[in-house]
XYZ file of C-alpha atoms in Angstrom:
779
model
C -36.739 55.591 15.878
C -38.519 55.774 18.470
C -37.007 55.161 21.300
C -39.255 50.984 22.108
C -38.561 50.137 18.528
C -34.626 51.089 19.371
C -35.537 48.425 22.497
C -37.070 46.501 20.440
C -34.349 46.133 18.085
C -31.305 45.662 21.330
C -33.798 42.080 22.029
C -34.479 41.131 18.062
C -30.700 40.874 18.037
C -30.207 39.584 20.418
C -32.459 36.263 19.604
C -30.042 36.238 17.517
C -27.290 35.580 19.373
C -29.769 33.126 21.574
C -30.494 31.105 18.803
C -27.230 30.092 17.299
C -26.359 28.800 20.641
C -29.874 26.603 21.897
C -29.001 25.353 17.621
C -25.669 24.659 19.283
C -26.862 22.925 22.404
C -27.882 19.834 19.610
C -24.039 19.329 18.028
C -21.819 19.932 21.233
C -22.419 17.099 23.207
C -22.169 14.700 20.489
C -18.386 13.359 22.671
C -19.724 10.003 24.251
C -19.391 10.680 27.840
C -21.465 13.651 29.718
C -19.043 16.358 29.558
C -20.001 19.802 31.377
C -21.310 23.837 29.480
C -21.631 26.129 30.287
C -24.239 27.168 27.363
C -27.994 28.601 27.540
C -30.168 30.641 27.644
C -29.363 32.655 30.998
C -26.584 34.363 29.519
C -28.610 35.936 27.241
C -31.885 36.296 28.897
C -30.930 39.175 30.972
C -33.132 42.458 29.545
C -31.003 44.585 32.025
C -27.529 43.920 29.523
C -26.127 46.281 27.062
C -25.217 45.623 23.488
C -23.430 46.754 21.501
C -23.686 46.332 17.809
C -21.687 48.178 14.745
C -22.934 48.098 11.118
C -21.757 50.035 8.534
C -24.881 49.829 7.540
C -28.500 49.919 10.180
C -32.056 50.342 8.146
C -34.804 50.172 9.816
C -38.190 49.641 7.471
C -40.984 51.469 8.772
C -43.436 49.611 5.695
C -42.278 46.412 5.916
C -41.181 46.276 9.172
C -38.088 44.880 9.113
C -34.714 45.642 10.736
C -31.668 45.469 8.783
C -27.721 45.691 10.186
C -25.232 45.068 6.339
C -21.111 45.666 6.250
C -19.084 44.284 8.938
C -21.897 43.687 11.202
C -20.603 42.999 14.637
C -22.755 42.337 17.847
C -21.281 42.147 21.888
C -24.034 40.991 24.315
C -24.115 39.681 27.452
C -20.286 37.815 27.056
C -21.351 37.428 22.906
C -19.887 38.024 20.481
C -20.791 38.124 17.010
C -19.441 38.374 13.489
C -21.317 38.603 9.788
C -21.897 40.420 6.907
C -25.745 40.756 6.802
C -28.147 40.407 9.827
C -31.928 40.940 8.761
C -35.368 41.050 11.430
C -38.782 40.408 9.864
C -40.849 41.627 12.695
C -44.458 39.884 10.509
C -43.515 36.753 9.725
C -40.961 36.522 13.062
C -37.764 35.490 12.200
C -33.911 36.471 12.815
C -32.153 36.034 9.588
C -28.005 35.468 9.262
C -25.348 35.478 6.456
C -22.325 35.719 5.347
C -18.960 33.899 7.353
C -21.645 34.363 10.715
C -18.486 33.676 13.602
C -19.868 32.874 17.180
C -17.390 33.020 20.430
C -19.714 32.220 23.133
C -18.208 32.797 27.338
C -17.008 30.136 27.393
C -15.114 30.547 24.272
C -16.934 27.631 21.337
C -16.136 29.094 17.960
C -18.976 28.254 15.711
C -19.127 29.132 11.867
C -21.997 28.749 9.312
C -23.044 30.606 6.319
C -26.563 31.285 7.180
C -28.598 31.574 9.892
C -32.371 31.550 9.843
C -34.555 30.553 12.988
C -38.496 31.850 15.041
C -38.250 34.394 16.773
C -39.544 32.235 20.063
C -36.228 29.460 19.731
C -39.170 27.200 17.869
C -37.946 26.794 14.200
C -35.002 27.496 13.038
C -31.544 26.574 10.203
C -28.236 26.809 10.290
C -26.331 26.363 7.152
C -23.139 25.357 6.556
C -22.533 24.303 10.843
C -18.673 23.946 11.737
C -19.072 24.000 15.698
C -15.177 24.867 17.238
C -14.478 23.683 21.323
C -12.438 24.578 23.839
C -11.053 21.190 24.582
C -9.873 21.209 20.673
C -13.692 18.452 19.226
C -14.763 20.212 16.071
C -18.262 19.540 14.758
C -19.070 20.285 10.988
C -22.494 19.897 9.332
C -24.058 20.160 5.518
C -27.087 22.119 7.912
C -29.042 22.337 10.503
C -32.697 22.769 11.054
C -34.935 23.503 14.811
C -38.295 21.494 15.026
C -40.857 21.770 17.650
C -40.705 19.288 20.387
C -36.935 20.535 21.991
C -35.295 18.335 18.744
C -32.720 19.574 16.441
C -31.152 17.589 13.262
C -27.972 18.266 11.939
C -27.822 16.325 8.349
C -24.491 15.399 7.280
C -22.369 15.839 10.307
C -19.580 14.668 11.209
C -16.934 14.463 14.333
C -13.662 14.641 15.603
C -11.651 15.502 19.056
C -8.096 15.804 16.304
C -6.181 19.068 15.159
C -5.941 19.703 11.289
C -2.989 18.748 9.938
C -1.017 21.401 9.732
C 0.193 21.622 6.940
C -2.007 20.049 4.450
C -5.111 21.109 5.922
C -7.683 19.381 3.635
C -6.189 15.967 4.399
C -8.904 13.580 6.610
C -7.960 13.561 10.418
C -6.584 10.076 11.796
C -10.206 9.725 13.308
C -13.985 11.186 12.106
C -17.625 10.204 12.256
C -19.971 10.520 9.620
C -23.674 10.547 10.654
C -26.243 10.248 7.572
C -28.479 12.166 10.979
C -27.401 13.548 13.803
C -30.597 13.710 16.674
C -30.770 15.814 19.456
C -33.822 15.736 21.634
C -34.341 18.144 24.583
C -36.858 16.180 26.403
C -35.346 12.876 26.587
C -31.678 14.291 26.894
C -30.490 12.471 24.129
C -27.898 12.556 20.730
C -28.790 9.692 17.981
C -26.468 9.480 15.935
C -28.097 8.012 11.885
C -26.233 5.877 9.715
C -22.971 6.457 11.306
C -19.840 5.636 10.132
C -15.907 4.768 12.039
C -12.786 6.314 9.776
C -9.473 6.185 10.485
C -7.169 7.411 8.126
C -9.697 8.695 6.283
C -11.279 4.852 6.190
C -14.556 3.308 7.468
C -13.722 0.986 9.803
C -16.661 0.212 11.145
C -20.850 1.257 10.931
C -23.261 1.276 13.437
C -27.113 2.214 11.959
C -27.504 4.017 14.892
C -25.075 4.796 18.086
C -27.729 7.267 20.632
C -25.537 8.970 23.794
C -26.456 11.821 26.400
C -26.581 15.324 25.865
C -23.954 17.456 27.700
C -27.068 18.374 29.967
C -26.490 14.842 31.348
C -24.107 13.356 33.583
C -24.863 9.797 33.587
C -27.181 7.727 31.320
C -27.373 3.998 30.580
C -26.215 2.162 28.134
C -23.586 0.245 26.041
C -19.827 1.107 26.075
C -17.304 0.756 24.043
C -15.993 -3.342 23.418
C -12.955 -4.753 24.645
C -11.106 -7.533 24.470
C -8.154 -10.214 24.816
C -5.700 -13.098 23.303
C -5.670 -15.268 25.911
C -3.047 -19.225 24.769
C -5.514 -20.809 28.043
C -9.339 -19.059 27.287
C -7.866 -17.893 23.567
C -10.466 -14.621 22.258
C -12.677 -13.039 24.100
C -14.958 -10.624 23.107
C -16.190 -8.332 26.821
C -20.141 -5.884 25.682
C -20.090 -3.731 28.763
C -23.626 -2.404 29.881
C -24.214 0.992 32.270
C -26.691 1.331 34.438
C -27.893 3.857 36.343
C -30.428 3.563 39.026
C -30.813 6.732 40.283
C -27.579 9.813 41.197
C -26.257 7.622 44.492
C -26.110 4.503 42.240
C -25.072 2.661 38.963
C -23.602 -0.978 37.687
C -21.628 -1.990 35.227
C -22.861 -5.749 33.504
C -20.309 -6.859 31.776
C -20.314 -10.359 29.667
C -17.467 -11.830 28.154
C -17.382 -14.363 25.755
C -13.866 -16.229 25.232
C -13.752 -18.808 22.192
C -12.161 -21.621 24.364
C -14.009 -21.121 27.492
C -17.172 -19.349 26.962
C -19.511 -16.800 28.490
C -18.205 -14.779 31.626
C -20.522 -12.675 33.665
C -18.844 -10.022 35.735
C -20.293 -7.579 37.174
C -19.848 -4.354 39.427
C -22.249 -2.371 41.178
C -21.424 1.140 42.868
C -22.701 2.885 45.897
C -22.034 6.809 47.126
C -23.359 7.771 50.824
C -23.062 11.416 51.886
C -19.870 9.910 53.944
C -18.055 7.326 51.949
C -18.875 4.896 48.776
C -19.266 1.374 48.114
C -18.683 -1.347 45.234
C -20.369 -5.311 44.739
C -17.850 -7.246 42.289
C -19.330 -10.890 41.256
C -18.778 -13.219 38.526
C -18.602 -16.170 37.234
C -19.231 -18.857 34.250
C -18.657 -22.492 33.410
C -16.096 -23.307 32.010
C -16.589 -24.710 28.309
C -13.264 -27.037 28.549
C -11.164 -26.912 31.325
C -8.827 -29.739 30.415
C -6.438 -26.675 28.352
C -5.131 -26.159 31.326
C -2.453 -27.894 33.033
C -3.569 -31.065 33.905
C -3.794 -31.181 37.694
C -3.803 -27.237 38.250
C -7.223 -25.989 40.100
C -7.740 -24.228 36.234
C -8.154 -27.776 35.688
C -10.342 -29.734 38.146
C -13.038 -26.613 37.911
C -16.044 -26.130 35.891
C -18.668 -23.885 37.442
C -16.226 -21.025 38.653
C -17.826 -17.580 40.857
C -16.577 -14.792 43.061
C -17.870 -11.940 45.572
C -16.178 -9.140 46.290
C -17.306 -5.724 48.878
C -14.755 -2.531 49.097
C -15.839 -0.559 51.525
C -14.318 2.789 52.660
C -16.004 5.588 54.926
C -15.317 8.266 56.819
C -16.301 9.402 60.749
C -15.248 12.659 60.953
C -12.757 14.449 58.970
C -9.402 12.554 60.359
C -10.846 8.396 61.209
C -11.607 6.012 58.655
C -12.620 2.628 58.140
C -13.469 0.776 55.246
C -12.786 -3.128 54.353
C -12.142 -5.021 50.943
C -12.795 -8.044 50.494
C -13.475 -11.272 48.230
C -14.478 -15.473 47.922
C -14.077 -17.466 44.716
C -14.951 -20.792 44.407
C -11.675 -22.491 43.767
C -7.790 -20.528 43.854
C -7.160 -19.614 41.362
C -10.327 -17.624 39.513
C -10.163 -14.110 40.200
C -6.487 -14.401 37.996
C -6.209 -16.811 35.783
C -9.532 -14.655 34.327
C -8.075 -11.254 34.659
C -11.007 -10.338 37.003
C -11.286 -6.043 37.990
C -9.894 -4.896 41.687
C -9.409 -8.743 42.853
C -6.708 -10.589 40.009
C -3.159 -9.868 42.433
C -1.076 -13.148 43.203
C -1.898 -13.075 47.124
C -5.584 -10.796 46.963
C -5.721 -9.047 50.594
C -9.122 -9.566 52.578
C -8.983 -6.419 54.986
C -10.824 -4.346 57.934
C -9.887 -1.677 58.832
C -10.225 1.661 61.206
C -7.233 4.840 60.819
C -7.281 7.657 62.981
C -4.582 10.580 62.305
C -4.249 13.379 64.568
C -1.412 15.813 64.625
C 1.153 14.163 66.484
C -0.648 10.935 66.485
C -1.444 7.895 64.683
C -4.001 5.443 65.200
C -3.986 2.476 62.967
C -6.504 -1.405 63.321
C -6.037 -3.912 60.408
C -7.830 -7.522 60.313
C -6.156 -9.911 57.271
C -6.967 -13.058 55.571
C -4.728 -13.772 52.591
C -6.131 -15.931 49.585
C -3.435 -17.326 47.897
C -4.313 -17.384 44.519
C -2.299 -19.818 42.552
C -2.658 -23.405 40.359
C -2.005 -25.867 43.340
C -6.063 -27.501 44.121
C -4.398 -28.105 47.313
C -4.756 -24.689 48.288
C -1.729 -25.237 50.615
C 0.029 -21.809 50.672
C -3.806 -19.821 51.217
C -3.332 -22.614 54.472
C -0.933 -21.828 55.459
C -0.705 -17.834 55.213
C -1.845 -16.904 59.613
C -5.566 -15.536 59.712
C -4.921 -11.594 61.250
C -7.440 -10.213 63.245
C -6.909 -8.152 64.413
C -3.577 -5.950 64.229
C -3.006 -2.546 65.438
C -0.532 0.237 65.128
C -0.953 2.990 67.256
C 1.804 6.189 67.493
C 2.371 9.004 70.071
C 4.549 11.644 69.264
C 4.315 14.690 72.255
C 3.282 17.750 71.156
C 5.372 19.770 74.307
C 8.825 18.447 74.936
C 10.211 16.531 77.859
C 13.197 17.664 79.798
C 13.857 18.705 76.289
C 13.635 16.911 74.540
C 11.577 14.200 73.125
C 9.143 11.598 73.499
C 7.134 8.997 72.180
C 4.867 6.176 72.308
C 4.604 3.460 70.103
C 2.361 0.076 70.730
C 1.765 -3.060 68.681
C -1.093 -5.542 69.118
C -0.326 -9.303 67.066
C -3.437 -12.018 67.333
C -3.342 -14.843 64.659
C -3.817 -18.144 63.777
C -2.477 -21.066 61.314
C -4.351 -23.323 59.655
C -0.979 -25.717 58.712
C 1.831 -25.643 59.573
C 4.825 -23.840 56.844
C 8.042 -25.655 57.340
C 10.790 -27.049 54.893
C 14.586 -27.485 54.716
C 16.428 -25.500 52.766
C 20.426 -25.174 51.919
C 21.270 -26.397 55.921
C 18.911 -26.526 57.970
C 15.421 -26.747 58.793
C 13.636 -23.719 59.036
C 9.815 -22.650 60.840
C 7.960 -19.670 59.662
C 3.922 -20.193 60.187
C 3.072 -22.558 63.495
C 0.043 -23.389 63.718
C -2.232 -22.898 66.127
C -2.769 -19.300 67.961
C -0.172 -16.431 68.912
C -0.765 -12.485 71.188
C 1.558 -10.351 71.315
C 1.120 -6.550 73.103
C 3.919 -4.363 72.684
C 4.596 -0.766 73.816
C 7.599 0.828 73.634
C 8.565 4.558 75.018
C 11.079 6.687 73.782
C 12.967 9.941 74.746
C 16.022 11.631 72.816
C 17.615 15.340 72.398
C 20.111 16.371 70.305
C 22.957 18.902 71.890
C 24.920 20.797 70.775
C 28.495 21.809 72.046
C 30.592 24.824 71.283
C 32.668 23.331 68.417
C 30.359 21.277 66.555
C 29.640 18.438 67.800
C 26.232 16.762 67.477
C 25.379 14.421 70.710
C 22.262 12.966 71.175
C 21.802 10.816 74.600
C 18.320 8.267 74.018
C 16.524 5.739 76.813
C 13.762 3.762 76.358
C 11.579 1.099 77.838
C 9.867 -0.977 75.924
C 7.429 -3.725 76.930
C 5.575 -7.079 76.014
C 3.042 -9.438 76.725
C 2.694 -12.333 74.444
C 0.288 -16.119 73.779
C 1.028 -19.059 72.061
C -0.468 -22.067 71.893
C 1.883 -23.853 68.825
C 3.357 -27.514 70.018
C 6.821 -28.342 69.114
C 8.422 -28.242 65.544
C 8.884 -31.576 63.696
C 9.814 -32.130 60.078
C 9.720 -34.662 58.372
C 12.497 -33.928 55.044
C 13.389 -37.096 53.518
C 14.751 -40.133 55.482
C 15.850 -37.549 58.272
C 13.530 -35.655 61.266
C 14.311 -32.309 62.563
C 12.837 -30.514 65.593
C 12.597 -26.712 66.967
C 13.246 -28.178 70.740
C 14.142 -24.577 71.667
C 10.326 -22.702 70.878
C 8.862 -22.025 74.856
C 6.094 -24.615 76.016
C 2.917 -23.082 75.167
C 1.713 -20.714 77.159
C 1.663 -17.048 77.812
C 4.677 -15.574 79.282
C 6.188 -12.070 78.880
C 9.570 -9.526 78.286
C 11.151 -5.957 78.435
C 13.981 -4.395 77.431
C 15.721 -0.371 78.502
C 17.892 0.955 76.801
C 20.416 3.616 76.910
C 22.320 5.118 73.895
C 23.799 7.626 72.717
C 25.173 9.453 69.229
C 27.657 11.990 68.363
C 27.672 13.123 64.699
C 30.526 15.449 63.948
C 29.508 17.335 60.556
C 32.169 20.306 58.544
C 31.817 21.654 55.522
C 34.761 21.960 52.968
C 34.427 24.030 50.561
C 35.684 24.635 47.516
C 35.772 27.151 44.722
C 33.528 25.504 42.608
C 32.447 22.737 44.772
C 31.427 21.808 48.098
C 31.663 19.006 50.584
C 30.047 18.285 53.980
C 31.682 14.237 55.534
C 30.095 13.471 58.899
C 31.484 11.106 61.214
C 29.133 9.310 62.971
C 29.040 7.081 65.892
C 26.998 5.572 67.915
C 26.381 3.005 71.387
C 22.881 1.484 72.717
C 23.589 -0.091 76.257
C 20.600 -3.133 76.966
C 20.098 -6.493 78.459
C 20.298 -9.435 76.591
C 17.375 -10.773 74.598
C 14.794 -11.931 77.258
C 13.353 -15.356 75.032
C 15.979 -14.962 72.332
C 14.556 -17.549 69.964
C 12.345 -19.247 72.508
C 8.807 -17.719 70.694
C 7.011 -17.349 67.521
C 8.657 -14.931 65.257
C 5.421 -13.639 62.568
C 7.351 -10.365 61.758
C 10.567 -10.444 62.531
C 11.309 -12.963 59.746
C 14.042 -10.975 56.902
C 15.937 -8.097 57.189
C 18.585 -6.752 54.661
C 21.547 -4.857 56.555
C 22.726 -3.038 54.732
C 24.196 0.943 55.064
C 20.161 2.307 54.855
C 20.051 0.103 58.289
C 23.742 0.927 60.357
C 22.570 2.874 62.052
C 19.403 1.800 63.009
C 19.213 1.426 67.207
C 16.997 -2.301 66.712
C 17.738 -3.553 63.637
C 15.305 -6.583 63.685
C 12.514 -5.407 61.104
C 9.452 -6.756 63.400
C 8.243 -6.590 67.172
C 8.803 -9.920 67.246
C 12.108 -9.923 67.835
C 13.970 -7.712 70.051
C 17.511 -6.518 69.372
C 19.552 -6.643 73.022
C 23.829 -6.404 74.710
C 25.589 -3.615 73.871
C 26.325 -2.562 69.971
C 28.351 0.212 68.326
C 27.728 1.652 65.348
C 30.483 3.612 63.730
C 30.811 4.943 59.815
C 30.819 8.209 58.203
C 28.665 10.093 55.685
C 28.952 12.233 52.583
C 27.519 15.000 50.539
C 28.634 16.656 47.977
C 27.780 18.814 45.075
C 29.818 20.846 42.482
C 28.455 24.483 39.786
C 28.631 22.133 37.231
C 25.782 20.210 38.738
C 27.545 16.670 39.563
C 26.579 15.516 43.052
C 28.195 13.497 45.203
C 26.670 11.016 48.330
C 27.990 8.460 50.407
C 28.017 5.814 53.545
C 30.191 3.733 54.899
C 30.589 1.962 57.939
C 30.621 -1.412 60.951
C 28.674 -2.475 63.588
C 30.538 -4.014 67.014
C 29.048 -6.582 69.212
C 30.456 -5.073 72.612
C 29.528 -7.429 75.292
C 26.115 -9.590 76.135
C 24.289 -12.138 73.776
C 24.458 -11.091 69.989
C 20.940 -12.055 69.154
C 21.974 -11.875 65.345
C 23.845 -15.273 66.772
C 21.146 -16.988 68.263
C 18.806 -19.550 67.180
C 15.697 -18.494 65.142
C 12.675 -20.068 63.778
C 13.231 -19.434 60.902
C 17.037 -18.413 61.207
C 16.907 -14.667 60.684
C 20.268 -13.420 61.447
C 22.164 -16.131 60.013
C 24.398 -15.455 56.846
C 23.228 -11.130 57.810
C 26.835 -9.853 58.739
C 26.346 -9.045 61.924
C 26.262 -12.882 63.564
C 30.353 -11.639 64.810
C 31.740 -9.424 67.109
C 32.811 -7.352 64.178
C 29.974 -7.142 61.438
C 30.699 -6.977 57.682
C 31.157 -3.716 56.059
C 27.900 -1.448 54.638
C 28.936 0.230 52.118
C 26.532 2.798 49.141
C 28.039 5.265 47.674
C 25.974 7.154 44.528
C 26.853 10.072 41.663
C 24.703 11.883 39.165
C 25.047 13.853 36.513
C 23.790 16.638 34.233
C 22.777 15.139 31.325
C 20.016 12.888 32.763
C 22.730 9.663 34.052
C 22.797 8.775 37.874
C 24.150 5.636 39.331
C 23.471 3.877 42.304
C 25.594 1.552 44.815
C 25.107 -0.634 47.816
C 27.639 -2.675 48.843
C 27.916 -5.609 51.979
C 32.076 -7.067 52.243
C 33.224 -9.289 54.670
C 34.723 -8.152 57.177
C 37.454 -10.748 57.631
C 38.704 -10.228 53.468
C 36.887 -8.042 52.127
C 35.044 -10.407 49.476
C 31.795 -9.108 48.207
C 28.914 -10.724 50.177
C 26.256 -8.792 49.074
C 26.076 -5.811 45.766
C 22.706 -4.216 44.404
C 23.756 -1.401 41.292
C 21.591 0.975 39.167
C 22.577 2.441 36.487
C 19.704 5.118 35.042
C 19.784 7.655 31.878
C 16.913 9.974 31.209
C 16.891 12.506 27.885
C 14.026 14.310 26.024
C 14.009 10.569 23.779
C 15.499 7.739 26.038
C 14.389 6.547 29.574
C 16.694 3.472 30.223
C 18.005 1.547 33.631
C 19.960 -1.594 34.500
C 20.085 -2.890 38.000
C 22.452 -5.666 39.199
C 22.184 -7.985 42.292
C 24.197 -9.728 43.258
C 23.931 -12.165 46.313
C 26.150 -14.650 47.702
C 25.003 -18.234 49.014
C 23.178 -18.177 52.244
C 23.014 -21.787 52.916
C 22.487 -20.985 56.805
C 19.376 -18.997 55.432
C 18.250 -20.917 53.274
C 20.054 -19.908 49.997
C 22.121 -22.741 48.860
C 23.316 -21.039 45.444
C 24.322 -17.959 44.482
C 22.092 -14.711 44.035
C 22.902 -12.756 40.388
C 19.641 -10.774 38.519
C 19.798 -8.639 36.041
C 16.785 -6.169 35.053
C 16.348 -3.675 32.161
C 14.047 -1.837 31.703
C 13.445 1.015 28.564
C 11.275 3.710 26.671
C 13.171 5.308 23.389
C 10.709 7.748 21.942
C 10.515 7.116 17.743
C 9.768 10.984 17.634
C 6.904 13.052 19.151
C 4.090 10.273 18.951
C 6.166 7.173 18.457
C 8.022 6.171 21.528
C 8.702 1.881 22.734
C 9.527 0.415 25.402
C 11.180 -2.742 26.974
C 11.794 -4.802 30.561
C 13.563 -8.157 31.284
C 14.474 -9.608 34.244
C 17.300 -12.044 33.679
C 18.963 -14.987 36.057
C 22.789 -14.965 35.134
C 22.795 -18.163 37.583
C 19.927 -20.348 36.236
C 21.090 -18.820 32.187
C 17.141 -17.856 31.503
C 14.593 -14.735 31.780
C 11.886 -14.886 34.097
C 9.988 -12.328 32.900
C 10.828 -9.977 29.473
C 7.815 -7.006 27.345
C 8.058 -5.345 25.501
C 5.496 -2.809 23.704
C 4.659 0.185 21.555
C 2.724 2.861 21.683
C 1.610 6.298 20.651
C -0.422 8.995 21.670
C -1.588 12.449 20.026
C -3.433 15.332 20.940
C -7.004 13.208 19.792
C -5.893 9.141 19.713
C -3.860 6.717 22.337
C -2.051 3.120 20.951
C -0.498 0.977 23.462
C -0.015 -2.681 22.434
C 1.940 -5.077 24.555
C 3.704 -8.378 25.022
C 4.842 -10.601 28.075
C 5.813 -13.516 28.418
C 7.254 -15.052 32.418
C 9.141 -18.400 33.079
C 8.902 -21.536 34.342
C 8.964 -20.426 37.956
C 5.725 -18.708 37.006
C 2.314 -19.463 38.954
C 0.532 -18.078 35.459
C -2.473 -19.894 33.900
C -1.441 -18.780 30.632
C 2.505 -19.006 29.712
C 2.287 -15.275 27.785
C -0.004 -12.477 27.463
C -1.008 -9.694 24.561
C -2.501 -6.551 25.382
C -3.855 -3.880 23.102
C -5.512 -0.648 23.475
C -7.167 2.497 21.601
C -8.143 5.521 23.230
C -10.456 8.265 21.068
C -10.636 11.367 22.715
C -13.730 12.532 24.152
C -15.238 8.902 23.080
C -13.782 5.970 24.327
C -11.250 3.403 23.882
C -11.150 -0.163 22.597
C -9.026 -2.736 24.270
C -7.903 -6.219 23.757
C -6.383 -8.025 27.251
C -4.951 -6.167 30.460
C -1.304 -6.439 30.294
C 1.689 -4.490 30.722
C 4.896 -4.593 31.229
C 5.530 -3.043 34.225
């Protein structure tokens, strides 16, 4: 055989491999979402690639110009592998024919099976018989035949597509779901795949039919078109059906328009426009409805009094450089509950936080500046709660830690700047006292603090950490004397300084001593660490005489026992001399059991006790720190090797040792069951505003019935009121191709939702999309 004939044979057999790949291009992109693929002609167009051909017999008939390989034909070319019983190439007709158990493995791992292949050597026309494709992502496509037509068209006849694996015990059983179509047409010019007379089957039963479905092929990342519909069910809105439409404007801009028809309230139109830029991205959301039946809502609510309801929102995030980022997330609406009632995507929180920010991160420093406006979404028509919220413009936090030691220790600077205003006073009477958490007017504060600390280790193992801190504040407010009329009584807070500018400072010298020692046994080890601290400082300047915006509440427990300043924010400063004493323990055993615990007490030694002074919100009342000798606080936990963990924290009265607060949690995790139980008990705190004991029990569980099915549930009980605050139950199914969830949730009489209960369901078909009913969850 001449050399040029051998080269011709190699090129013609390469055509066979390429032709199969071209045919499969018309089958592989059936999934609705765009997928990347490595299939194409580039892998077989390399003339320098070596081809390996193995067959029982190879015949070249010069008279009829036909090359035939038969008997276990194996071909390897340019990372393609193919086996067949017989391969023929007719030079006169220009056709390549392969027959008998054809299997081709592509470079990306996809497997193509066929009984017969007949195609022209220029790829213009061809035919595949009994085609089956198995892709690397476990999707499967089958067709009785496939035909390559002029005009870059590929047609599959009687095609079936599924992402489900065949049943191992009964391979002939229909998969959980599959899509059947009389014709599947790939258009290489428009880059689309059209399924004609498509029928969706679930458990072998047809549940949906469409005259046609057209989706983008694998070469298209995004393409305009309708998305899967979603549904909802609500006691005030009725049944809702959403049919989203996705549109691509450019490679950097797209949008989704989602009209929803509610049987109770009419048509809701919402949409989202997305833009990507070189340094960031932006989203614009909008929604509107003309309510058909506002009377379905509770009389006097914002939902009841609204007819035409509108919303617009903008969210952006941009990087100035790798360390600096700025952005915003803002929303406006025609009334204060539209977004929450209709569960509008991204803006349906109980309190939507409008903000603009600038952040920067360094190796040892941090900068964050933000402005806030809080949009309270509730059913109240007067929007009073929102007007009582502070408008912050802006708040700035900065922290710097020196990269080099200063006098052998760590030196840091912390700064906070707050500037805010409020349009409405927030005053109320709770328990036995009047409280004034929000003052009408303007408030500005600048605070900065420098701290130095260094740890010394003695030869005996004692660790000593001296520290020094200095802080200064400049403040200004324009609020008048708070006055509250409650019933027939009038209350005033006369300790508030007159409006104007003020300054204050605080210097602190402290020392911490820790003596950890190790106790080792044959099967366990234990670390016991006694800790003692003392902080010497002057009295808090202007204690309780200035507005308190960010230090209104805190919990004194084992986690805050060793804090230098136990207030939760900058508006109050802990003053006076105080000592904290306690012991910390950690233990571990060879059988996998772990133990840990903390117990201690705090002592006010001299000066004014900041937690026992008047305050606009009685921040220190009933805290356990208002006496010279604080309540005892402790925390303990145990983790067991079979999945059980128990955590308990408590505060005990410093005289009677009665429980003042208890937080206990028990959790269990195994292959089938995951469960947690949390109990919170708080004694009445009349001066703080809680006139009755609080006893809450929270439970959540998830049980896996088998490898596919699971159930879950959650509930919150108010043990004092003997009522369920919230409860929910869910059922879910998941396998390699399908995810299904069903959930029900309702809330008690304290709920601010327009609807009393919600039902949600979602079924996801891998590679196709999902169908959704509602948006509720058990969280």
